[in-house]
Coordinates of C-alpha atoms in Angstrom, one line a residue:
M1 CA -15.0 3.1 12.4
N2 CA -16.8 5.9 10.8
K3 CA -20.0 6.1 12.8
N4 CA -22.0 8.0 10.0
I5 CA -21.4 5.2 7.6
M6 CA -22.1 2.4 10.3
N7 CA -25.2 3.7 11.3
C8 CA -26.6 4.3 7.7
K9 CA -25.9 0.7 7.0
F10 CA -27.4 -1.3 9.9
V11 CA -30.9 -1.5 9.1
C12 CA -33.6 -3.6 10.6
W13 CA -33.8 -6.9 8.7
L14 CA -37.1 -9.1 8.9
T15 CA -35.9 -12.7 9.4
V16 CA -37.9 -15.3 8.0
I17 CA -37.1 -19.0 9.1
L18 CA -38.8 -21.3 6.5
A19 CA -40.2 -24.2 7.6
F20 CA -39.8 -27.4 5.4
N21 CA -41.7 -30.5 5.1
G22 CA -41.2 -33.4 2.8
T23 CA -37.7 -34.2 0.8
V24 CA -36.1 -34.0 -2.5
N25 CA -33.5 -36.3 -3.3
A26 CA -32.0 -34.7 -6.4
A27 CA -32.7 -32.1 -9.3
S28 CA -34.1 -34.9 -11.4
D29 CA -36.6 -35.9 -8.8
I30 CA -38.5 -32.7 -8.4
S31 CA -42.2 -32.7 -9.5
R32 CA -42.1 -29.4 -11.4
T33 CA -45.1 -26.8 -11.8
F34 CA -44.0 -23.9 -13.5
H35 CA -46.0 -20.6 -14.2
S36 CA -47.2 -19.9 -17.7
G37 CA -44.5 -17.5 -18.7
K38 CA -40.8 -18.4 -18.2
P39 CA -38.8 -15.9 -16.2
N40 CA -35.9 -14.3 -17.3
I41 CA -32.6 -15.4 -15.3
L42 CA -30.0 -12.7 -14.3
M43 CA -26.7 -14.2 -12.8
I44 CA -24.4 -11.8 -11.2
L45 CA -21.1 -13.1 -10.0
V46 CA -18.9 -11.2 -7.9
D47 CA -15.3 -11.7 -7.7
D48 CA -13.8 -12.4 -4.2
L49 CA -16.5 -10.6 -2.4
G50 CA -16.3 -11.3 1.3
Y51 CA -19.1 -12.8 3.4
T52 CA -19.9 -9.7 5.4
D53 CA -19.2 -6.8 3.1
L54 CA -22.8 -6.2 1.8
G55 CA -25.0 -4.1 4.2
S56 CA -27.7 -6.8 4.1
Y57 CA -24.7 -9.1 5.5
G58 CA -23.7 -6.9 8.3
G59 CA -21.2 -4.6 6.5
N60 CA -20.6 -0.9 6.6
I61 CA -20.4 -0.4 2.8
D62 CA -23.1 1.4 0.8
T63 CA -24.6 -1.4 -1.2
A64 CA -28.1 0.2 -1.1
N65 CA -29.1 -1.5 -4.2
M66 CA -28.1 -5.2 -3.4
D67 CA -29.5 -4.7 -0.1
Q68 CA -33.0 -3.8 -1.7
L69 CA -32.8 -6.8 -3.7
A70 CA -32.1 -8.9 -0.7
A71 CA -35.2 -7.1 1.2
Q72 CA -37.6 -8.1 -1.7
G73 CA -36.0 -11.9 -1.8
M74 CA -33.9 -14.4 0.1
R75 CA -30.7 -14.2 1.7
F76 CA -28.6 -17.3 2.3
S77 CA -26.8 -17.8 5.5
N78 CA -24.9 -21.0 4.6
A79 CA -24.1 -20.9 0.9
H80 CA -20.7 -22.0 -0.3
A81 CA -18.5 -22.0 -3.4
Y82 CA -15.2 -23.5 -4.2
P83 CA -12.1 -21.5 -2.6
S84 CA -11.2 -20.2 -5.8
C85 CA -12.3 -18.4 -9.1
A86 CA -12.2 -20.9 -11.9
P87 CA -13.5 -24.0 -10.2
S88 CA -16.5 -22.1 -9.0
R89 CA -17.4 -20.7 -12.3
A90 CA -16.9 -24.1 -13.8
S91 CA -19.3 -25.8 -11.2
L92 CA -21.7 -22.7 -11.9
L93 CA -22.0 -23.2 -15.7
T94 CA -21.6 -27.1 -15.9
G95 CA -23.3 -28.3 -12.8
Q96 CA -20.5 -30.6 -12.2
D97 CA -17.6 -31.0 -9.7
P98 CA -14.6 -29.1 -11.3
H99 CA -12.6 -32.3 -11.4
K100 CA -15.0 -33.7 -13.9
V101 CA -14.4 -30.8 -16.1
G102 CA -10.9 -29.7 -16.2
L103 CA -10.7 -27.5 -13.4
G104 CA -8.9 -29.6 -10.7
G105 CA -6.1 -27.2 -11.5
Q106 CA -6.1 -23.5 -12.1
N107 CA -3.8 -21.2 -14.4
G108 CA -1.6 -24.3 -14.9
V109 CA -1.0 -25.2 -11.2
T110 CA -2.0 -28.4 -9.7
P111 CA -1.9 -30.1 -6.4
V112 CA 1.6 -31.1 -5.7
G113 CA 2.8 -34.2 -7.5
V114 CA -0.1 -34.1 -10.0
S115 CA 0.7 -33.3 -13.7
P116 CA -1.5 -30.8 -15.5
K117 CA -1.9 -33.4 -18.2
A118 CA -3.6 -35.5 -15.8
S119 CA -7.6 -36.0 -16.6
G120 CA -9.5 -33.3 -14.8
Y121 CA -6.4 -31.0 -14.1
S122 CA -5.9 -29.0 -17.3
S123 CA -6.9 -25.7 -15.8
S124 CA -9.4 -25.3 -18.7
L125 CA -13.0 -26.9 -19.6
E126 CA -12.7 -30.5 -20.8
G127 CA -14.9 -33.6 -20.5
E128 CA -18.6 -34.1 -21.4
F129 CA -21.2 -31.6 -19.9
T130 CA -24.0 -29.3 -21.0
S131 CA -23.5 -25.8 -20.1
I132 CA -26.4 -23.9 -18.3
A133 CA -26.5 -21.7 -21.0
A134 CA -26.8 -24.1 -24.0
L135 CA -29.4 -25.9 -21.8
V136 CA -31.6 -23.0 -21.3
K137 CA -31.1 -21.8 -25.0
K138 CA -32.9 -25.1 -26.1
Q139 CA -35.8 -23.8 -23.9
G140 CA -35.9 -20.8 -26.2
Y141 CA -33.8 -18.3 -24.1
R142 CA -31.8 -15.6 -25.3
T143 CA -28.1 -16.0 -23.7
Y144 CA -26.0 -13.3 -22.9
Q145 CA -22.6 -13.0 -21.0
S146 CA -20.4 -10.0 -19.7
G147 CA -17.3 -10.1 -17.8
K148 CA -14.7 -12.5 -16.4
W149 CA -14.5 -16.0 -18.0
H150 CA -11.4 -17.9 -16.5
L151 CA -12.4 -21.4 -18.1
G152 CA -10.0 -21.7 -21.0
H153 CA -8.7 -19.9 -24.2
E154 CA -9.6 -22.6 -26.9
E155 CA -12.4 -22.2 -29.1
H156 CA -14.4 -25.1 -27.6
Q157 CA -13.9 -23.6 -24.0
L158 CA -15.3 -19.9 -24.9
P159 CA -18.7 -18.5 -24.6
A160 CA -20.1 -19.3 -28.0
A161 CA -19.3 -23.0 -27.8
M162 CA -21.1 -22.8 -24.3
G163 CA -24.2 -21.7 -25.5
F164 CA -24.0 -17.7 -25.2
E165 CA -25.1 -15.9 -28.2
K166 CA -23.9 -12.4 -27.4
Y167 CA -20.8 -11.9 -25.1
F168 CA -18.3 -9.3 -24.0
T169 CA -15.6 -11.2 -22.2
L170 CA -12.2 -11.2 -20.3
I171 CA -11.2 -14.5 -20.9
D172 CA -8.1 -14.3 -18.4
A173 CA -8.3 -14.7 -14.4
A174 CA -7.7 -11.1 -13.8
A175 CA -6.3 -7.9 -15.3
S176 CA -6.2 -4.2 -14.5
H177 CA -9.7 -2.4 -14.2
Y178 CA -8.4 0.3 -16.5
D179 CA -7.9 0.9 -20.2
D180 CA -4.1 -0.3 -19.7
N181 CA -5.5 -3.9 -19.6
L182 CA -2.5 -5.0 -18.1
A183 CA -2.2 -8.4 -16.8
V184 CA -1.6 -9.5 -13.1
S185 CA 1.5 -11.4 -14.1
Q186 CA 3.0 -13.1 -17.2
R187 CA 2.5 -16.5 -15.5
V188 CA -1.3 -15.8 -15.6
S189 CA -1.4 -14.1 -18.9
P190 CA 2.0 -14.5 -20.9
T191 CA 1.3 -11.7 -23.2
G192 CA 1.3 -9.4 -20.3
R193 CA -2.3 -8.0 -21.2
G194 CA -5.8 -9.2 -20.8
S195 CA -7.5 -11.0 -23.5
Y196 CA -11.0 -9.7 -24.3
I197 CA -13.3 -10.9 -27.1
R198 CA -16.6 -9.5 -28.1
N199 CA -19.1 -12.1 -30.2
G200 CA -16.0 -14.0 -31.6
E201 CA -13.9 -11.0 -32.4
I202 CA -10.7 -10.2 -30.5
V203 CA -10.9 -6.6 -28.7
S204 CA -7.3 -5.2 -29.4
E205 CA -7.9 -1.9 -27.6
L206 CA -10.3 -0.6 -24.8
P207 CA -11.7 2.8 -24.9
E208 CA -9.7 5.4 -22.9
D209 CA -12.5 5.7 -20.3
F210 CA -12.8 2.0 -19.8
Y211 CA -13.4 0.8 -16.0
S212 CA -14.4 -2.8 -16.0
T213 CA -17.4 -2.5 -13.7
K214 CA -19.1 0.1 -15.7
N215 CA -18.2 -1.4 -19.2
F216 CA -19.5 -5.0 -18.1
T217 CA -22.6 -3.3 -17.1
D218 CA -23.0 -1.3 -20.2
E219 CA -22.4 -4.4 -22.4
I220 CA -25.1 -6.4 -20.6
I221 CA -27.7 -3.6 -20.7
N222 CA -27.1 -3.1 -24.4
M223 CA -27.6 -6.7 -25.0
I224 CA -30.9 -6.8 -23.0
E225 CA -31.9 -3.7 -24.7
A226 CA -31.4 -4.9 -28.2
G227 CA -33.6 -8.0 -27.4
K228 CA -36.2 -6.4 -25.5
D229 CA -38.9 -6.8 -28.4
D230 CA -38.1 -10.6 -28.6
D231 CA -40.5 -12.7 -27.1
R232 CA -38.1 -15.0 -25.8
P233 CA -36.8 -14.7 -22.2
F234 CA -33.3 -14.0 -21.6
F235 CA -30.4 -15.7 -19.5
A236 CA -27.8 -13.2 -18.7
Y237 CA -24.6 -13.9 -16.8
L238 CA -22.9 -10.9 -15.5
A239 CA -19.5 -11.8 -14.0
Y240 CA -17.8 -8.7 -12.6
T241 CA -13.9 -8.7 -11.9
A242 CA -14.5 -6.4 -8.9
V243 CA -13.5 -6.8 -6.1
H244 CA -10.7 -8.7 -7.3
D245 CA -7.1 -7.0 -7.2
P246 CA -5.5 -5.0 -8.0
L247 CA -7.9 -2.8 -6.2
H248 CA -8.8 0.1 -8.5
A249 CA -11.6 2.8 -7.9
P250 CA -12.4 6.3 -8.9
D251 CA -11.0 9.0 -6.6
E252 CA -14.3 10.3 -5.6
Y253 CA -15.4 7.0 -4.5
I254 CA -12.4 6.3 -2.6
D255 CA -12.5 9.8 -0.7
K256 CA -16.1 8.6 0.6
Y257 CA -14.3 5.9 2.5
R258 CA -10.8 7.5 3.4
D259 CA -11.8 7.5 7.4
A260 CA -14.2 4.5 7.5
F261 CA -11.7 2.0 8.2
S262 CA -9.4 3.9 10.6
S263 CA -10.0 2.0 13.5
G264 CA -8.4 -1.1 12.1
F265 CA -9.1 -4.6 11.0
E266 CA -9.7 -5.9 14.5
E267 CA -12.6 -3.4 15.2
L268 CA -14.0 -4.1 11.9
R269 CA -14.1 -8.1 12.3
Q270 CA -15.8 -7.4 15.6
E271 CA -18.3 -4.8 14.2
R272 CA -19.0 -7.2 11.1
V273 CA -19.8 -10.1 13.4
R274 CA -22.3 -7.9 15.4
G275 CA -23.7 -6.7 12.1
L276 CA -24.4 -10.5 11.0
A277 CA -26.3 -10.9 14.3
R278 CA -28.3 -7.8 14.0
S279 CA -29.1 -8.9 10.3
G280 CA -30.4 -12.5 11.5
L281 CA -27.7 -14.3 9.7
I282 CA -26.0 -15.7 12.9
S283 CA -27.0 -16.2 16.5
D284 CA -26.9 -13.4 19.1
D285 CA -24.9 -15.5 21.4
P286 CA -21.0 -14.8 21.5
V287 CA -19.0 -16.4 18.4
A288 CA -15.6 -17.6 19.1
T289 CA -13.3 -16.6 16.3
E290 CA -9.8 -17.9 15.2
K291 CA -6.8 -15.6 14.4
L292 CA -4.3 -16.5 11.6
K293 CA -0.8 -16.3 13.2
E294 CA 0.3 -14.4 10.2
I295 CA -1.8 -11.5 11.2
P296 CA -0.4 -8.9 13.5
Y297 CA -2.1 -7.0 16.2
W298 CA -3.3 -3.6 15.4
K299 CA -1.5 -2.1 18.3
E300 CA 1.8 -3.5 17.0
L301 CA 1.7 -1.7 13.8
T302 CA 3.5 1.5 12.8
S303 CA 1.3 4.7 11.9
K304 CA 2.3 3.9 8.1
Q305 CA 1.2 0.3 8.3
K306 CA -2.2 1.5 9.8
E307 CA -2.6 4.0 7.1
D308 CA -1.7 1.3 4.6
L309 CA -4.3 -1.2 5.6
S310 CA -6.8 1.6 6.0
K311 CA -6.3 2.8 2.4
R312 CA -6.6 -0.5 1.0
M313 CA -10.1 -1.1 2.5
A314 CA -11.1 2.2 1.6
V315 CA -10.3 1.2 -2.3
Y316 CA -12.0 -2.3 -1.7
A317 CA -15.4 -0.4 -0.3
A318 CA -15.0 2.1 -3.3
M319 CA -15.0 -0.7 -5.7
L320 CA -17.9 -2.2 -4.0
D321 CA -19.9 0.9 -3.6
Y322 CA -19.4 1.7 -7.6
M323 CA -20.3 -1.7 -8.5
D324 CA -23.8 -1.6 -6.4
E325 CA -24.4 1.7 -8.2
Q326 CA -24.1 -0.2 -11.7
I327 CA -26.2 -3.1 -10.4
G328 CA -28.7 -0.5 -9.5
R329 CA -28.5 1.0 -13.1
L330 CA -29.1 -2.3 -14.5
V331 CA -32.2 -2.9 -12.2
K332 CA -33.4 0.4 -13.2
H333 CA -33.2 -0.7 -16.9
L334 CA -35.1 -3.8 -16.2
K335 CA -37.8 -1.7 -14.7
E336 CA -38.0 0.6 -17.5
I337 CA -38.6 -2.2 -20.2
G338 CA -41.0 -4.2 -17.9
E339 CA -38.7 -7.0 -17.1
F340 CA -38.0 -6.6 -13.6
D341 CA -40.8 -8.4 -12.0
N342 CA -40.5 -11.5 -14.2
T343 CA -36.8 -11.9 -13.5
L344 CA -35.0 -14.4 -11.1
I345 CA -31.9 -12.4 -10.1
V346 CA -29.1 -13.9 -8.3
I347 CA -26.0 -12.4 -6.7
A348 CA -23.3 -14.4 -5.3
S349 CA -19.5 -14.3 -4.7
D350 CA -17.3 -16.9 -6.4
N351 CA -15.3 -17.5 -3.2
G352 CA -14.3 -16.1 0.2
A353 CA -12.4 -12.6 0.6
A354 CA -9.1 -12.6 -0.9
G355 CA -5.9 -12.1 1.6
T356 CA -2.9 -13.0 -0.8
P357 CA -0.3 -10.3 -1.8
M358 CA 0.3 -9.6 -5.4
T359 CA 3.4 -11.8 -5.5
V360 CA 1.0 -14.9 -5.3
Y361 CA 0.5 -14.1 -9.2
T362 CA 4.4 -14.7 -9.8
E363 CA 4.9 -17.8 -7.2
G364 CA 8.2 -16.3 -6.5
N365 CA 9.6 -16.0 -10.2
P366 CA 12.2 -13.3 -10.3
D367 CA 11.5 -12.3 -13.8
D368 CA 7.7 -12.1 -13.1
I369 CA 8.3 -10.0 -10.1
V370 CA 10.4 -7.5 -12.1
W371 CA 7.6 -7.4 -14.6
Q372 CA 5.0 -6.6 -12.2
K373 CA 7.0 -3.8 -10.6
A374 CA 8.0 -2.3 -13.9
N375 CA 4.2 -2.5 -14.9
Y376 CA 2.5 -1.3 -11.8
P377 CA 5.0 1.5 -10.8
L378 CA 2.7 3.1 -8.4
R379 CA 3.6 1.8 -5.1
S380 CA 2.8 4.5 -2.7
I381 CA -0.3 4.5 -0.3
D382 CA -1.6 7.6 -2.1
D383 CA -1.6 6.2 -5.3
Y384 CA -3.8 3.1 -4.3
G385 CA -6.7 2.6 -6.5
R386 CA -5.2 4.4 -9.6
K387 CA -4.2 3.1 -13.0
G388 CA -0.5 1.5 -12.4
S389 CA -1.0 0.6 -8.8
F390 CA -1.6 -2.9 -7.5
P391 CA -3.1 -2.8 -4.1
T392 CA -4.4 -6.0 -2.5
M393 CA -7.2 -6.3 0.2
G394 CA -4.4 -7.3 2.6
L395 CA -4.8 -10.5 4.9
P396 CA -5.8 -8.8 8.0
N397 CA -8.6 -7.0 6.0
A398 CA -9.6 -10.1 4.3
Q399 CA -10.1 -12.1 7.6
A400 CA -12.2 -8.9 9.0
S401 CA -14.5 -9.3 5.8
S402 CA -14.8 -13.1 6.5
G403 CA -16.4 -12.1 9.7
P404 CA -16.5 -14.9 12.3
Y405 CA -15.3 -17.5 9.7
H406 CA -12.0 -18.7 9.8
N407 CA -9.5 -18.1 6.9
V408 CA -9.7 -16.5 3.5
K409 CA -9.9 -17.4 -0.3
L410 CA -7.9 -20.5 -1.2
S411 CA -8.7 -22.3 2.0
L412 CA -11.4 -24.9 2.7
H413 CA -12.1 -23.3 5.9
E414 CA -15.3 -21.4 6.2
G415 CA -13.7 -18.0 5.3
G416 CA -12.5 -19.4 1.9
T417 CA -15.9 -21.1 0.8
R418 CA -18.9 -19.3 2.8
I419 CA -20.0 -16.7 0.6
P420 CA -23.1 -14.1 0.6
L421 CA -26.0 -15.2 -1.9
I422 CA -28.9 -13.2 -2.6
V423 CA -32.1 -14.5 -4.5
K424 CA -35.0 -12.3 -5.9
V425 CA -37.6 -14.8 -6.8
P426 CA -39.6 -13.7 -9.9
N427 CA -43.2 -12.2 -9.6
K428 CA -43.2 -12.3 -6.0
N429 CA -41.8 -10.3 -2.8
S430 CA -40.6 -13.0 -0.2
S431 CA -38.3 -11.4 2.2
G432 CA -36.6 -14.2 4.3
I433 CA -33.2 -15.9 5.2
I434 CA -32.7 -19.8 4.1
N435 CA -30.3 -21.6 6.5
T436 CA -30.0 -24.8 4.7
F437 CA -26.7 -25.8 3.2
F438 CA -26.3 -24.5 -0.5
H439 CA -23.6 -24.8 -2.9
L440 CA -23.1 -22.7 -5.9
S441 CA -23.4 -25.8 -8.1
D442 CA -27.0 -25.9 -7.0
L443 CA -27.9 -23.0 -9.5
Y444 CA -27.7 -25.2 -12.3
P445 CA -30.7 -27.4 -11.5
T446 CA -32.4 -24.5 -10.1
F447 CA -31.8 -22.3 -13.1
A448 CA -33.0 -25.6 -15.3
D449 CA -36.2 -25.8 -13.2
Y450 CA -37.2 -22.1 -13.7
A451 CA -36.3 -22.5 -17.4
G452 CA -38.5 -25.7 -17.7
A453 CA -35.4 -27.7 -19.0
D454 CA -35.2 -31.6 -18.4
T455 CA -31.8 -32.7 -16.5
N456 CA -33.0 -36.4 -16.3
D457 CA -30.3 -37.3 -18.8
Q458 CA -27.5 -35.7 -16.7
N459 CA -26.9 -38.0 -13.9
T460 CA -23.8 -36.6 -13.0
L461 CA -25.2 -33.2 -11.9
L462 CA -23.5 -32.2 -8.4
G463 CA -26.4 -30.0 -7.0
V464 CA -29.9 -29.8 -5.8
S465 CA -32.5 -27.5 -7.0
F466 CA -33.8 -24.8 -4.6
Y467 CA -36.6 -24.0 -7.1
P468 CA -39.2 -25.5 -4.7
I469 CA -37.8 -23.8 -1.7
L470 CA -37.8 -20.3 -3.5
E471 CA -41.3 -20.9 -4.7
N472 CA -42.6 -21.5 -0.8
S473 CA -43.2 -25.3 -1.6
D474 CA -43.6 -27.6 1.2
I475 CA -40.5 -29.7 -0.3
S476 CA -37.3 -29.4 1.5
V477 CA -33.6 -30.4 0.6
P478 CA -32.6 -33.3 3.0
D479 CA -29.4 -33.3 4.9
R480 CA -26.6 -34.4 2.4
G481 CA -23.0 -34.8 2.6
F482 CA -20.6 -32.6 0.3
G483 CA -17.0 -33.0 -0.4
M484 CA -14.5 -30.8 -1.9
E485 CA -10.8 -30.8 -2.8
Y486 CA -8.7 -27.8 -3.6
M487 CA -4.9 -28.3 -4.5
G488 CA -4.6 -31.0 -2.1
L489 CA -6.6 -29.7 0.8
R490 CA -9.8 -31.6 1.9
S491 CA -13.3 -31.0 3.3
Y492 CA -16.5 -33.2 3.9
R493 CA -19.6 -31.9 5.6
K494 CA -22.7 -33.7 6.7
G495 CA -25.2 -32.1 9.1
D496 CA -23.4 -29.8 11.8
W497 CA -19.9 -31.9 11.5
K498 CA -17.3 -30.7 9.1
L499 CA -13.9 -32.4 8.6
V500 CA -11.3 -30.5 7.0
F501 CA -7.4 -30.8 6.2
V502 CA -5.4 -27.7 5.6
P503 CA -1.9 -27.4 6.1
E504 CA -0.6 -25.5 8.9
A505 CA 1.4 -23.2 7.0
I506 CA -1.9 -21.6 5.8
G507 CA -3.8 -21.5 8.7
G508 CA -4.8 -25.3 9.4
T509 CA -3.6 -28.1 11.7
G510 CA -1.7 -30.1 9.0
D511 CA -4.1 -33.1 9.8
Y512 CA -7.7 -33.7 9.8
A513 CA -9.7 -31.5 12.1
L514 CA -13.3 -32.0 13.0
Y515 CA -15.6 -29.1 13.9
N516 CA -19.1 -28.7 14.9
L517 CA -20.3 -26.0 12.9
A518 CA -23.5 -25.5 14.9
S519 CA -21.8 -24.7 18.1
D520 CA -18.6 -23.5 16.8
P521 CA -18.9 -21.9 13.2
G522 CA -15.6 -20.1 13.6
E523 CA -13.8 -23.4 13.6
T524 CA -11.9 -22.8 16.7
R525 CA -12.5 -26.1 18.6
D526 CA -10.8 -29.2 17.0
L527 CA -13.2 -32.2 18.3
G528 CA -11.4 -35.1 16.5
R529 CA -10.1 -36.6 19.4
D530 CA -13.4 -36.7 21.1
H531 CA -15.2 -38.2 18.2
P532 CA -12.7 -40.6 16.5
A533 CA -15.8 -42.5 14.7
I534 CA -17.0 -39.2 13.1
V535 CA -13.6 -38.6 11.8
E536 CA -13.4 -41.8 10.3
D537 CA -17.0 -41.7 8.7
L538 CA -16.3 -38.4 7.1
A539 CA -12.9 -39.4 5.8
I540 CA -14.2 -42.6 4.2
A541 CA -17.2 -40.4 2.8
W542 CA -14.3 -38.0 1.4
F543 CA -12.4 -40.8 -0.4
D544 CA -15.7 -42.0 -1.8
Y545 CA -16.2 -38.4 -3.1
A546 CA -12.8 -38.2 -4.4
S547 CA -13.1 -41.4 -6.3
E548 CA -16.6 -40.6 -7.8
N549 CA -15.2 -37.3 -9.1
G550 CA -12.0 -38.1 -10.5
V551 CA -9.9 -36.3 -7.5
I552 CA -6.2 -37.5 -7.4
V553 CA -5.4 -38.0 -3.7
V554 CA -2.3 -36.5 -2.6
P555 CA -0.7 -37.8 0.6
M556 CA -1.3 -35.3 3.4
S557 CA 2.6 -35.1 4.3
L558 CA 3.3 -34.3 0.7
V559 CA 1.0 -31.4 0.8
N560 CA 2.2 -30.2 4.0
E561 CA 5.9 -30.0 2.7
H562 CA 4.6 -28.1 -0.3
Y563 CA 2.7 -25.5 1.6
N564 CA 5.7 -25.2 4.1
R565 CA 7.9 -24.1 1.0
I566 CA 5.3 -21.6 -0.6
G567 CA 2.9 -20.6 2.3
S568 CA 4.4 -17.2 2.4
Y569 CA 3.2 -16.5 -1.0
F570 CA -0.3 -17.0 0.2
L571 CA -0.3 -15.3 3.7
G572 CA 2.2 -12.5 3.3
I573 CA 1.4 -8.6 3.6
D574 CA 2.8 -6.5 0.6
W575 CA 3.2 -3.4 2.5
A576 CA 3.5 -0.1 0.4
E577 CA 7.2 1.3 -0.5

């Protein structure tokens, strides 16, 4: 590990454990008291950001601007999303479980045996809901969107129909970060190109100097600037495609991290765990961690393989460093126009770090693999990060990025769902850590409360408002159960207990496993045999969750068989040629 980078990143964080009294049962039950002026709301969603990558979360990447926001606001130690992009985005914007609004599937992929024509599994928005943008718009907000969408291509699924007045949008799941605008595969984007729109008009060509992170930031700044003389507050949703693969970044940013990860992913993971403890986000006590069997030992790798994984991490760090600079530019603009103090700023990831190889987007289709190789011809380590290359983070690096938490994106283990979450509260400096369980769907009622919107008529909202806690109220969120389903995987958590089913082929046990997250946050000890009554109670609770949210239950045996066939698409390593 590069010690200079490490030393500059680990700062002393003031840890504040909030004391809560009282309870609140749901967003609609909150007694609201608002300050006279409604705050602006800025939601920044980062794509595939690992739990420990930010400096304020124990990382060694230069993220000074986000760290400064964390120092002025609240960090969440126990925040969660769904384990993949689209379900998380659907839940954030609609306040619903993804199965209620069509995102039980993604990119046309559904759980084994479930038809994409089944209700809730269309892979695009459907059903009845009021988007958060439409809700706050009724409260007098200007509404802006810039960046990734991934919720459908039909007119009624696009930003305008969801209440956004101005937008610059990549409709697809992912694309090249440069002006070539290549899709990640033809299965994901049949045209082979990303689909951009601006305010209802198709954007057929991107400028030659296009780089996604810069241009998405330019667009949101321009929208805010154009409305700065408008008395209405704004709601801005900035959804970066960084740090989603293909990993692309300017050479000078990559050079900054060229030697930062040369000690390998095992040391990186250990250092990230120590960094979390120094940051106050986990206990100082030793934390047991689980190793995916598909991850090799560093000492067993060839020198080229070590160089390969180190360079991927350097490009990943460069992307995040660049994005942090752009967030700093946006914050500077808010300060220049006098809107920073009165803006609620939220920064979150949509899932855990991504450990899949590039072939995951092809699902093994030979024609699509040929297309990928033809359109991303730069396959050497030296070319990583440049236009025409397609480096992924790599499974070992992604597990290191998850820190002590087991597994990565696409899994319902903690490494797939636990996310960094920073909230800068409007008109106050309140640095601290919130350890209460939080889910991305809680942002919908939280934003609604800050905007003064009434959600009493939305009895299917999934989340709970954290407005009272953020405003240092004496009201707390009570212990609540929370269920998830993703592609046949299952989890249900309540209190310190978590029941999870993940196939053995992708890092699980192939059956229900029970973990006590208070004593074993790394999910290393299955306590199911010791506590069969808890397993039964949580399993019943999961089936209740599934019934209430339109989840089609797939037998575990069928899910296991399916992942035995396709598991290599998820946990392989696509080494450089």
